[in-house]
Coordinates of C-alpha atoms in Angstrom, one line a residue:
X267 CA 87.4 125.8 80.2
X268 CA 90.1 128.3 81.2
X269 CA 92.2 127.3 84.1
X270 CA 93.2 129.3 87.2
X271 CA 92.1 132.8 88.0
X272 CA 91.3 133.6 84.4
X273 CA 89.0 130.7 84.4
X274 CA 87.1 132.2 87.3
X275 CA 86.8 135.6 85.7
X276 CA 85.7 134.0 82.4
X277 CA 82.8 132.3 84.2
X278 CA 81.8 135.5 86.0
X279 CA 81.8 137.4 82.6
X280 CA 79.8 134.8 80.8
X281 CA 77.1 134.7 83.5
X282 CA 76.8 138.5 83.5
X283 CA 76.6 138.5 79.7
X284 CA 73.8 136.0 79.9
X285 CA 71.8 138.1 82.3
X286 CA 72.3 141.4 80.4
X287 CA 71.2 139.7 77.1
X288 CA 68.1 138.2 78.7
X289 CA 67.2 141.4 80.7
X290 CA 68.3 144.6 78.8
X291 CA 66.3 146.9 81.2
X292 CA 68.2 147.3 84.5
X293 CA 65.1 148.0 86.5
X294 CA 63.3 145.0 85.0
X295 CA 66.3 142.8 85.8
X296 CA 66.2 143.9 89.4
X297 CA 62.5 143.3 89.6
X298 CA 62.7 139.8 88.1
X299 CA 66.2 138.9 89.4
X300 CA 65.0 136.7 92.2
X301 CA 62.7 134.7 90.1
X302 CA 65.4 134.2 87.4
X303 CA 67.9 133.0 90.1
X304 CA 65.3 130.6 91.4
X305 CA 64.8 129.2 88.0
X306 CA 68.5 128.7 87.5
X307 CA 68.8 126.8 90.8
X308 CA 65.9 124.6 89.9
X309 CA 67.4 124.0 86.5
X310 CA 70.7 123.0 88.2
X311 CA 68.9 120.5 90.4
X312 CA 67.2 118.9 87.4
X313 CA 70.5 118.9 85.4
X314 CA 72.2 117.0 88.3
X315 CA 69.5 114.4 88.3
X316 CA 69.8 114.1 84.5
X317 CA 73.6 113.8 84.5
X318 CA 73.6 110.9 87.0
X319 CA 70.8 109.2 85.0
X320 CA 72.9 109.7 81.8
X321 CA 76.0 108.4 83.5
X322 CA 74.2 105.3 84.6
X323 CA 72.8 104.7 81.1
X324 CA 76.3 104.9 79.6
X325 CA 77.7 102.2 81.9
X326 CA 78.0 99.2 79.5
X327 CA 76.1 96.1 80.9
X328 CA 78.0 92.9 81.1
X329 CA 77.0 89.3 81.9
X330 CA 79.4 87.9 84.5
X331 CA 79.2 84.6 86.3
X332 CA 80.9 83.0 89.3
X333 CA 81.2 86.2 91.3
X334 CA 80.5 84.6 94.6
X335 CA 78.4 85.8 97.6
X336 CA 78.6 89.3 99.2
X337 CA 81.3 89.7 101.8
X338 CA 78.9 92.0 103.7
X339 CA 75.4 93.3 103.2
X340 CA 75.2 97.0 104.1
X341 CA 71.5 97.9 103.9
X342 CA 70.5 97.6 100.2
X343 CA 74.1 97.3 99.1
X344 CA 76.3 94.2 98.6
X345 CA 79.9 94.8 99.5
X346 CA 82.5 92.6 97.9
X347 CA 86.3 92.6 98.1
X348 CA 88.7 91.7 95.3
X349 CA 87.7 89.9 92.1
X350 CA 89.0 88.7 88.8
X351 CA 91.6 91.4 88.4
X352 CA 90.0 92.8 85.2
X353 CA 90.7 96.5 84.7
X354 CA 88.0 99.1 84.8
X355 CA 87.2 100.8 81.5
X356 CA 87.9 104.5 81.1
X357 CA 85.0 106.8 81.6
X358 CA 83.1 107.1 78.3
X359 CA 83.8 110.5 76.6
X360 CA 80.1 111.3 76.5
X361 CA 80.0 111.2 80.3
X362 CA 82.9 113.6 80.5
X363 CA 81.2 116.0 78.1
X364 CA 78.0 115.7 80.0
X365 CA 79.7 116.5 83.3
X366 CA 81.2 119.6 81.7
X367 CA 77.8 120.7 80.7
X368 CA 76.5 120.1 84.2
X369 CA 79.3 122.2 85.6
X370 CA 78.4 125.0 83.2
X371 CA 74.8 125.0 84.6
X372 CA 75.9 124.7 88.2
X373 CA 78.4 127.6 87.8
X374 CA 75.8 129.8 86.1
X375 CA 73.3 129.1 88.9
X376 CA 75.8 129.7 91.6
X377 CA 77.0 133.0 90.2
X378 CA 73.4 134.2 89.9
X379 CA 72.4 132.9 93.4
X380 CA 75.2 131.6 95.6
X381 CA 73.8 128.5 97.3
X382 CA 75.3 125.9 99.7
X383 CA 74.0 122.9 97.7
X384 CA 75.3 124.3 94.4
X385 CA 78.7 125.0 95.8
X386 CA 78.9 121.5 97.2
X387 CA 78.0 119.9 93.8
X388 CA 80.6 122.0 92.0
X389 CA 83.3 121.0 94.4
X390 CA 82.3 117.3 94.1
X391 CA 82.2 117.2 90.3
X392 CA 85.5 119.1 90.0
X393 CA 87.0 116.7 92.5
X394 CA 85.9 113.7 90.3
X395 CA 88.2 115.0 87.6
X396 CA 90.9 116.0 90.1
X397 CA 90.4 119.7 89.2
X398 CA 91.2 120.7 92.8
X399 CA 92.9 124.0 91.8
X400 CA 89.7 125.2 90.2
X401 CA 87.7 124.1 93.2
X402 CA 90.1 126.1 95.4
X403 CA 89.3 129.3 93.6
X404 CA 85.7 129.0 94.5
X405 CA 86.2 128.0 98.2
X406 CA 88.8 130.8 98.6
X407 CA 86.1 133.3 97.4
X408 CA 83.1 131.6 99.0
X409 CA 79.9 133.7 98.6
X410 CA 77.4 131.7 100.6
X411 CA 76.2 132.7 104.1
X412 CA 77.0 129.3 105.7
X413 CA 80.6 130.1 106.8
X414 CA 81.2 126.7 108.3
X415 CA 80.2 125.0 105.0
X416 CA 82.7 127.1 103.1
X417 CA 85.3 125.9 105.5
X418 CA 84.3 122.2 105.2
X419 CA 84.4 122.4 101.4
X420 CA 87.8 124.1 101.6
X421 CA 88.9 121.2 103.8
X422 CA 87.7 118.8 101.1
X423 CA 89.7 120.6 98.5
X424 CA 92.9 120.8 100.5
X425 CA 92.7 117.1 101.3
X426 CA 92.2 116.4 97.6
X427 CA 95.3 118.4 96.9
X428 CA 97.3 116.5 99.5
X429 CA 97.7 119.5 101.9
X430 CA 96.9 117.5 105.1
X431 CA 98.0 120.0 107.7
X432 CA 96.1 122.9 106.1
X433 CA 93.1 120.6 105.5
X434 CA 93.0 119.6 109.2
X435 CA 93.3 123.2 110.4
X436 CA 90.5 124.3 108.1
X437 CA 88.2 121.5 109.2
X438 CA 88.9 122.2 112.9
X439 CA 88.1 125.8 112.4
X440 CA 84.9 124.8 110.6
X441 CA 84.0 122.4 113.4
X442 CA 84.0 125.4 115.8
X443 CA 81.6 127.3 113.5
X444 CA 79.0 124.7 112.8
X445 CA 76.1 123.7 115.0
X446 CA 77.1 121.4 117.9
X447 CA 75.2 118.4 116.7
X448 CA 76.7 118.8 113.2
X449 CA 80.2 119.0 114.7
X450 CA 79.5 115.8 116.8
X451 CA 78.4 114.0 113.6
X452 CA 81.5 115.1 111.7
X453 CA 83.7 113.7 114.5
X454 CA 81.8 110.5 115.0
X455 CA 83.7 107.2 114.4
X456 CA 80.5 105.2 114.4
X457 CA 80.9 103.4 111.1
X458 CA 84.6 102.8 111.5
X459 CA 84.6 100.8 114.7
X460 CA 84.7 97.0 114.7
X461 CA 82.9 95.0 117.4
X462 CA 85.8 95.1 119.8
X463 CA 86.1 98.8 119.5
X464 CA 82.4 99.3 120.0
X465 CA 82.5 97.2 123.2
X466 CA 85.4 99.2 124.5
X467 CA 83.5 102.5 123.9
X468 CA 80.0 101.4 125.1
X469 CA 78.9 103.3 128.1
X470 CA 82.2 105.1 128.5
X471 CA 81.2 108.6 127.6
X472 CA 83.7 110.1 130.1
X473 CA 86.5 108.3 128.2
X474 CA 85.3 109.1 124.7
X475 CA 87.7 111.9 124.1
X476 CA 90.7 109.8 125.1
X477 CA 89.4 106.8 123.1
X478 CA 89.1 108.9 119.9
X479 CA 92.5 110.5 120.5
X480 CA 94.0 107.0 120.7
X481 CA 92.0 105.8 117.7
X482 CA 93.2 108.6 115.4
X483 CA 96.7 108.4 116.6
X484 CA 96.9 104.8 115.7
X485 CA 95.0 105.4 112.4
X486 CA 97.6 107.8 111.1
X487 CA 99.2 105.8 108.2
X488 CA 102.7 107.3 108.5
X489 CA 104.1 109.4 111.3
X490 CA 106.8 110.5 108.8
X491 CA 104.1 112.6 107.0
X492 CA 103.1 115.8 108.8
X493 CA 99.5 115.9 110.1
X494 CA 97.1 113.0 110.1
X495 CA 95.8 112.5 106.6
X496 CA 93.4 109.6 107.7
X497 CA 91.6 112.0 110.0
X498 CA 91.5 114.7 107.3
X499 CA 90.1 112.1 104.9
X500 CA 87.4 111.2 107.5
X501 CA 86.2 114.8 107.7
X502 CA 86.3 115.1 103.9
X503 CA 84.2 112.0 103.5
X504 CA 81.7 113.4 106.0
X505 CA 81.4 116.5 103.9
X506 CA 80.9 114.4 100.8
X507 CA 78.0 112.7 102.6
X508 CA 76.4 116.1 103.0
X509 CA 77.0 116.9 99.4
X510 CA 75.5 113.7 98.1
X511 CA 72.6 113.5 100.6
X512 CA 70.3 115.6 98.5
X513 CA 71.6 114.7 95.1
X514 CA 71.1 111.9 92.6
X515 CA 73.6 109.1 92.4
X516 CA 74.5 106.4 89.7
X517 CA 73.0 103.7 91.9
X518 CA 69.6 105.1 91.3
X519 CA 68.8 104.8 95.0
X520 CA 67.5 107.4 97.4
X521 CA 70.1 108.5 99.9
X522 CA 69.8 106.4 103.0
X523 CA 72.2 105.3 105.8
X524 CA 73.7 102.5 103.8
X525 CA 75.2 104.9 101.3
X526 CA 76.3 107.2 104.2
X527 CA 78.0 104.2 105.8
X528 CA 79.9 103.0 102.7
X529 CA 81.0 106.6 101.9
X530 CA 82.3 107.0 105.4
X531 CA 84.1 103.7 105.4
X532 CA 85.6 103.7 101.8
X533 CA 85.1 107.2 100.4
X534 CA 83.4 108.2 97.2
X535 CA 83.5 105.8 94.3
X536 CA 86.3 106.2 91.8
X537 CA 84.6 104.3 88.9
X538 CA 81.5 102.5 87.8
X539 CA 80.4 99.3 86.2
X540 CA 77.0 97.7 85.6
X541 CA 76.6 94.0 85.7
X542 CA 73.7 91.6 85.1
X543 CA 73.2 88.5 87.2
X544 CA 71.8 85.2 86.3
X545 CA 69.0 85.1 88.8
X546 CA 65.5 84.2 87.2
X547 CA 62.5 86.5 87.8
X548 CA 59.4 85.6 89.7
X549 CA 57.1 82.9 88.3
X550 CA 59.7 82.1 85.7
X551 CA 59.4 85.5 84.0
X552 CA 62.5 87.4 82.9
X553 CA 63.6 89.9 85.5
X554 CA 65.5 93.2 85.1
X555 CA 68.3 92.1 87.4
X556 CA 70.9 94.7 86.4
X557 CA 72.9 96.2 89.1
X558 CA 75.4 99.1 89.4
X559 CA 78.8 98.5 90.7
X560 CA 80.6 101.3 92.5
X561 CA 84.4 100.9 92.6
X562 CA 86.5 102.2 95.5
X563 CA 90.1 103.1 95.4
X564 CA 92.1 100.0 94.2
X565 CA 94.7 100.3 96.9
X566 CA 92.3 100.8 99.7
X567 CA 93.6 99.3 103.0
X568 CA 92.6 99.5 106.6
X569 CA 94.7 101.9 108.6
X570 CA 92.2 102.4 111.5
X571 CA 93.3 100.1 114.3
X572 CA 91.6 96.9 115.3
X573 CA 89.5 97.4 118.4
X574 CA 91.5 94.9 120.4
X575 CA 94.5 97.4 120.4
X576 CA 92.6 100.5 121.6
X577 CA 92.3 99.7 125.3
X578 CA 96.0 99.1 125.8
X579 CA 97.8 100.5 122.8
X580 CA 101.2 100.4 124.5
X581 CA 100.9 96.6 124.7
X582 CA 100.4 96.0 121.0
X583 CA 102.6 92.9 120.4
X584 CA 105.5 93.1 117.9
X585 CA 104.8 91.6 114.5
X586 CA 101.1 91.4 115.2
X587 CA 99.6 94.5 113.6
X588 CA 99.6 94.3 109.9
X589 CA 97.6 96.6 107.6
X590 CA 94.5 94.8 106.5
X591 CA 94.4 94.9 102.7
X592 CA 92.4 91.8 101.7
X593 CA 89.1 92.6 103.4
X594 CA 89.4 96.0 105.1
X595 CA 86.5 97.2 107.2
X596 CA 87.4 100.7 106.1
X597 CA 89.5 101.6 103.1
X598 CA 92.0 104.4 102.4
X599 CA 95.0 104.9 100.1
X600 CA 97.4 107.8 101.0
X601 CA 98.3 109.8 97.9
X602 CA 102.0 110.0 99.1
X603 CA 102.1 106.1 99.3
X604 CA 99.1 104.1 98.1
X605 CA 101.1 101.0 99.0
X606 CA 102.2 100.7 102.6
X607 CA 103.5 97.2 103.4
X608 CA 105.2 95.5 106.3
X609 CA 108.5 96.6 107.5
X610 CA 110.5 93.7 108.8
X611 CA 111.8 94.7 112.2
X612 CA 113.3 93.4 115.4
X613 CA 113.0 95.4 118.7
X614 CA 114.6 94.5 122.0
X615 CA 114.5 96.3 125.4
X616 CA 117.4 96.6 127.8
X617 CA 117.4 98.2 131.2
X618 CA 119.6 101.2 132.1
X619 CA 118.4 102.2 135.6
X620 CA 115.3 104.3 135.2
X621 CA 115.8 104.3 131.4
X622 CA 114.8 102.0 128.6
X623 CA 117.5 101.3 126.0
X624 CA 115.8 100.2 122.7
X625 CA 117.7 98.2 120.1
X626 CA 115.9 98.2 116.7
X627 CA 116.8 96.8 113.3
X628 CA 114.7 97.0 110.1
X629 CA 114.3 96.3 106.4
X630 CA 111.4 96.6 103.9
X631 CA 109.1 93.6 103.8
X632 CA 107.0 92.1 101.1
X633 CA 103.2 92.1 100.7
X634 CA 100.3 93.3 98.5
X635 CA 96.5 92.9 98.2
X636 CA 93.4 94.1 96.1
X637 CA 90.4 96.5 96.9
X638 CA 86.7 96.4 97.7
X639 CA 83.6 97.2 95.7
X640 CA 80.0 98.0 96.5
X641 CA 77.1 97.3 94.2
X642 CA 73.4 97.8 94.0
X643 CA 70.7 96.5 91.6
X644 CA 69.1 98.8 89.2
X645 CA 65.6 97.7 90.2
X646 CA 65.2 96.8 93.9
X647 CA 67.7 95.6 96.5
X648 CA 69.7 92.3 96.1
X649 CA 68.5 89.4 98.2
X650 CA 70.7 88.4 101.1
X651 CA 73.1 85.7 100.0
X652 CA 72.4 86.3 96.3
X653 CA 75.4 85.7 94.1
X654 CA 76.5 89.1 92.8
X655 CA 79.5 89.0 90.5
X656 CA 81.8 91.9 91.1
X657 CA 85.3 91.7 89.5
X658 CA 88.2 93.8 90.7
X659 CA 88.4 96.9 88.5
X660 CA 92.1 97.5 88.5
X661 CA 95.0 95.3 87.7
X662 CA 97.0 94.9 90.9
X663 CA 100.4 93.5 89.8
X664 CA 102.4 92.4 92.8
X665 CA 105.6 94.4 92.9
X666 CA 107.1 92.1 95.4
X667 CA 108.2 88.5 95.2
X668 CA 110.0 86.1 97.5
X669 CA 113.5 85.3 96.5
X670 CA 114.3 82.9 99.2
X671 CA 117.5 84.7 100.1
X672 CA 117.0 85.2 103.8
X673 CA 115.1 88.4 103.3
X674 CA 117.8 90.0 101.1
X675 CA 117.1 91.2 97.6
X676 CA 118.3 89.0 94.7
X677 CA 120.4 90.7 92.1
X678 CA 117.5 90.7 89.6
X679 CA 114.9 92.0 92.2
X680 CA 113.9 95.4 90.8
X681 CA 110.8 95.8 93.0
X682 CA 110.6 98.8 95.4
X683 CA 111.3 96.5 98.3
X684 CA 114.3 95.0 96.6
X685 CA 115.7 98.3 95.5
X686 CA 115.2 99.8 98.9
X687 CA 117.1 96.9 100.5
X688 CA 119.8 97.3 97.9
X689 CA 120.1 101.0 98.7
X690 CA 119.1 102.1 95.2
X691 CA 116.0 104.1 96.2
X692 CA 116.0 107.5 97.8
X693 CA 114.1 107.0 101.0
X694 CA 113.1 108.7 104.3
X695 CA 113.3 106.7 107.5
X696 CA 111.6 107.4 110.8
X697 CA 111.9 106.0 114.3
X698 CA 109.1 107.3 116.6
X699 CA 108.5 106.7 120.3
X700 CA 105.2 108.4 121.1
X701 CA 103.4 108.7 124.4
X702 CA 99.8 107.5 124.4
X703 CA 98.5 111.0 124.0
X704 CA 100.5 111.3 120.7
X705 CA 103.2 113.6 122.0
X706 CA 106.7 112.5 120.8
X707 CA 109.1 111.2 123.4
X708 CA 111.7 110.5 120.7
X709 CA 111.8 111.1 117.0
X710 CA 114.7 110.1 114.8
X711 CA 114.8 110.6 111.0
X712 CA 117.3 109.3 108.5
X713 CA 117.7 108.0 104.9
X714 CA 118.6 104.3 105.4
X715 CA 116.1 101.7 104.1
X716 CA 118.0 99.0 106.0
X717 CA 119.6 99.6 109.3
X718 CA 119.9 99.3 113.1
X719 CA 120.0 101.8 116.0
X720 CA 120.0 102.2 119.7
X721 CA 117.9 104.8 121.5
X722 CA 117.2 105.6 125.2
X723 CA 114.0 106.9 126.7
X724 CA 112.7 107.1 130.3
X725 CA 110.9 104.0 131.6
X726 CA 107.2 104.2 130.7
X727 CA 104.6 103.2 128.2
X728 CA 104.9 104.2 124.6
X729 CA 103.8 103.5 121.0
X730 CA 106.7 102.6 118.7
X731 CA 106.7 103.3 115.0
X732 CA 109.4 102.5 112.4
X733 CA 108.8 103.6 108.9
X734 CA 110.5 103.8 105.5
X735 CA 109.0 106.0 102.7
X736 CA 110.2 106.1 99.1
X737 CA 108.6 109.4 97.7
X738 CA 109.8 108.7 94.2
X739 CA 107.9 105.4 93.9
X740 CA 105.2 106.2 96.4
X741 CA 105.9 103.1 98.3
X742 CA 106.3 102.8 102.1
X743 CA 106.9 100.2 104.7
X744 CA 106.0 100.4 108.4
X745 CA 106.1 98.5 111.7
X746 CA 104.0 99.6 114.7
X747 CA 103.8 98.1 118.2
X748 CA 103.6 98.9 121.9
X749 CA 106.7 99.6 124.0
X750 CA 106.7 99.6 127.8
X751 CA 109.0 99.1 130.7
X752 CA 108.7 99.7 134.5
X753 CA 111.5 100.1 137.0
X754 CA 112.3 97.1 139.1
X755 CA 113.3 96.7 142.7
X756 CA 117.1 96.4 143.3
X757 CA 116.8 92.8 144.7
X758 CA 114.4 91.5 141.9
X759 CA 116.1 89.5 139.1
X760 CA 114.9 90.4 135.6
X761 CA 116.1 89.9 132.0
X762 CA 116.1 91.9 128.8
X763 CA 114.4 90.9 125.6
X764 CA 116.1 88.3 123.4
X765 CA 118.1 89.8 120.5
X766 CA 118.9 87.7 117.5
X767 CA 122.1 88.5 115.6
X768 CA 124.0 87.5 112.5
X769 CA 126.0 84.4 113.5
X770 CA 129.1 85.2 111.4
X771 CA 132.2 86.4 113.2
X772 CA 133.0 86.4 116.9
X773 CA 130.7 86.9 119.9
X774 CA 129.9 90.5 120.7
X775 CA 131.0 91.8 124.1
X776 CA 128.3 94.4 124.7
X777 CA 124.8 95.5 123.7
X778 CA 126.3 98.2 121.5
X779 CA 128.3 95.6 119.5
X780 CA 125.3 93.3 119.4
X781 CA 123.0 96.1 118.0
X782 CA 125.2 96.5 115.0
X783 CA 124.7 92.9 114.1
X784 CA 121.0 92.6 114.9
X785 CA 119.0 90.8 112.2
X786 CA 116.2 92.9 110.7
X787 CA 112.9 91.1 110.8
X788 CA 114.4 87.8 112.1
X789 CA 113.9 85.8 108.9
X790 CA 116.3 83.0 108.9
X791 CA 117.1 79.9 106.8
X792 CA 116.7 76.4 108.1
X793 CA 120.1 75.4 109.5
X794 CA 121.4 79.0 109.5
X795 CA 124.0 80.0 112.1
X796 CA 122.8 82.8 114.4
X797 CA 123.8 84.4 117.7
X798 CA 121.5 85.1 120.6
X799 CA 122.2 88.0 123.1
X800 CA 120.5 89.1 126.3
X801 CA 121.1 90.7 129.7
X802 CA 120.2 89.6 133.2
X803 CA 119.8 92.1 136.0
X804 CA 120.2 92.1 139.7
X805 CA 122.1 88.8 139.9
X806 CA 123.6 88.2 143.4
X807 CA 127.2 87.1 143.9
X808 CA 127.4 83.3 143.7
X809 CA 124.1 82.9 141.8
X810 CA 124.2 80.1 139.3
X811 CA 121.7 79.8 136.5
X812 CA 120.6 76.9 134.3
X813 CA 120.1 78.3 130.8
X814 CA 118.1 76.3 128.2
X815 CA 117.7 77.3 124.6
X816 CA 114.9 75.7 122.5
X817 CA 112.6 76.1 119.5
X818 CA 108.9 75.6 119.3
X819 CA 106.5 75.9 116.4
X820 CA 104.2 78.9 116.1
X821 CA 104.4 82.4 117.5
X822 CA 105.5 83.3 121.1
X823 CA 103.2 82.4 124.0
X824 CA 103.3 83.6 127.6
X825 CA 105.4 81.1 129.5
X826 CA 105.2 82.0 133.2
X827 CA 105.1 78.7 135.2
X828 CA 108.2 76.8 136.1
X829 CA 108.8 73.9 133.8
X830 CA 106.2 75.0 131.3
X831 CA 108.9 75.8 128.7
X832 CA 110.3 72.3 128.7
X833 CA 106.8 70.7 128.6
X834 CA 105.9 72.5 125.3
X835 CA 109.1 71.5 123.5
X836 CA 107.8 69.2 120.8
X837 CA 109.6 65.8 120.1
X838 CA 110.2 66.6 116.4
X839 CA 111.7 70.0 117.2
X840 CA 115.1 69.3 118.9
X841 CA 116.5 71.0 121.9
X842 CA 119.3 73.3 120.8
X843 CA 121.5 73.8 123.9
X844 CA 121.5 73.7 127.7
X845 CA 124.3 74.9 130.0
X846 CA 125.0 76.3 133.5
X847 CA 125.9 80.0 133.9
X848 CA 127.8 81.5 136.8
X849 CA 126.6 84.8 138.3
X850 CA 128.7 88.0 138.8
X851 CA 131.2 88.7 141.6
X852 CA 128.9 91.5 142.8
X853 CA 125.3 92.5 142.5
X854 CA 124.7 93.8 139.0
X855 CA 124.1 93.1 135.3
X856 CA 125.6 90.4 133.0
X857 CA 125.6 90.4 129.2
X858 CA 125.4 86.9 127.6
X859 CA 125.6 85.5 124.1
X860 CA 125.4 82.1 122.6
X861 CA 126.2 81.1 119.0
X862 CA 124.3 78.2 117.5
X863 CA 123.0 76.7 114.3
X864 CA 119.3 76.2 113.9
X865 CA 118.1 72.6 113.4
X866 CA 116.7 71.7 110.0
X867 CA 113.2 73.0 110.2
X868 CA 110.3 73.2 107.7
X869 CA 109.5 76.8 106.6
X870 CA 107.1 78.6 108.8
X871 CA 106.7 80.5 112.1
X872 CA 108.8 79.4 115.1
X873 CA 109.7 80.8 118.4
X874 CA 113.2 80.8 120.0
X875 CA 113.1 80.5 123.8
X876 CA 115.8 81.1 126.4
X877 CA 114.8 79.9 129.9
X878 CA 116.9 81.2 132.8
X879 CA 116.3 79.3 136.0
X880 CA 117.8 80.6 139.3
X881 CA 117.7 78.6 142.5
X882 CA 114.9 80.0 144.7
X883 CA 113.6 82.4 142.1
X884 CA 111.0 82.1 139.4
X885 CA 112.3 81.1 136.0
X886 CA 112.6 83.8 133.3
X887 CA 111.7 83.0 129.8
X888 CA 112.8 85.1 126.9
X889 CA 111.0 84.5 123.5
X890 CA 111.6 85.8 120.0
X891 CA 109.5 84.9 117.0
X892 CA 111.5 83.9 113.9
X893 CA 110.3 83.1 110.4
X894 CA 112.2 80.1 108.9
X895 CA 112.5 80.3 105.1
X896 CA 113.5 77.5 102.7

């Protein structure tokens, strides 16, 4: 097949040649042209059915055992995540040749009688082979009367090519051209919401637009990348549903809502297998228990936010939101970074009048997980709870490993995370403070995979994102959380967040000095020497404070009542230090630090607490999660 514009002209010439050869008389060709076009379209429909039947017949059957139960039943389909790490075989050459023949028939019919269904099938099958440039030629020169469908297919092509901004603009234009009910269906997040999100949305039609705006803002995989490719992918998947709705598929099933749901949640399949279970037939007779396994992208992960974060996105706790990779409710793999893993980070807030001073430190983290599959029986639906073996189709070697070096890369660590920390990768770094409507309050970009910064924004409520992207290796790391601060009355005492610093060297004398030594990610060794820093505001002259520093197991909890901090200290986790602190000579702010060595602790999650008790005032408890390594 000839590529580019020449390829398009070659197809146009070949179709015209076919028509002239078949109908040498021009008048007769005009008289019978409509019937001939209809026959070509009918032949194209039949060829599509025969191709999918042929594809299914060429999937080699395998007997597998020990596959386990379905993770989820979606209508007639059994959804399973992960598997035995066995790779998926390449597509049989015969299937590739048969697809080429199908495309020949589809193109011939389309040139004779431009039709929305034919154009959709051509775009879909070209997309299966990543021939997006060829698909672009057709959608650029769309000949069907349904203008909105031309735009939707163009959006699919642009998303497939990785042109997110152009894809979104094309989809938004198509949404204004299509019928209102179709546009509402395209925008619907129905299959993407978990139970918490559905509860938050139920009955709140007035707030739906705000809800969906927050949903897609948080679903954006990386703020570093222009546009929102997860939203563009959603629209593209909706278009694929319309393409496949009236077409045959390798599952051999009629198109129903279960196939629509899985396509919306995970996208079109990227590969196929056929298994055979070990379930006996009725009355002891042998049963045809073959089933088709559709594979989704091996790096699929859940970027759409958990519903619990949608009502108050500016209150998302630090270190809480990690990208779900093991059992994602929806799956997506950005082409610019199929692997996006945790960015170790530490963020602390300090008051500067009506402004919020943010101190942030970061470094790439370490994590990795496998991808989901969906499967269906060749004859009849699988029984609920039936064992349905479904191995993982792609090898997912873990590029990260723990070296036990306090979060720093060992000399032999050649993983993307290790190289990024060592400064050997070319990276892009982004620090984003966004208002809840997605508008940026502050955006800082750089090229340091490991670093620290201070930034000042007005008091308010924000969403904070910190990101590192390595375009060369297509790896990325991110941390995302809420960020908020309200102004306080002049006579109300308050404290900053707790900032954990490297314990080497002298004590810093200011927040600026402390920021340069902030630990990224707060991963510390048992017994390691560290420094804690904080500020207290609106202390009165003569105020004296009792300061207690301690460690508890687990993540931070809300400690609001007097004495609660001391009651939760566990006997086997020793108190670190307690001392009395004098207030300032005049009403104002004090900056405090304390150097200490952690007690010998077992590896795991812990929380450092600093309790500041002022006579006649409620105690203030500052908490910081730390991960103790070996």
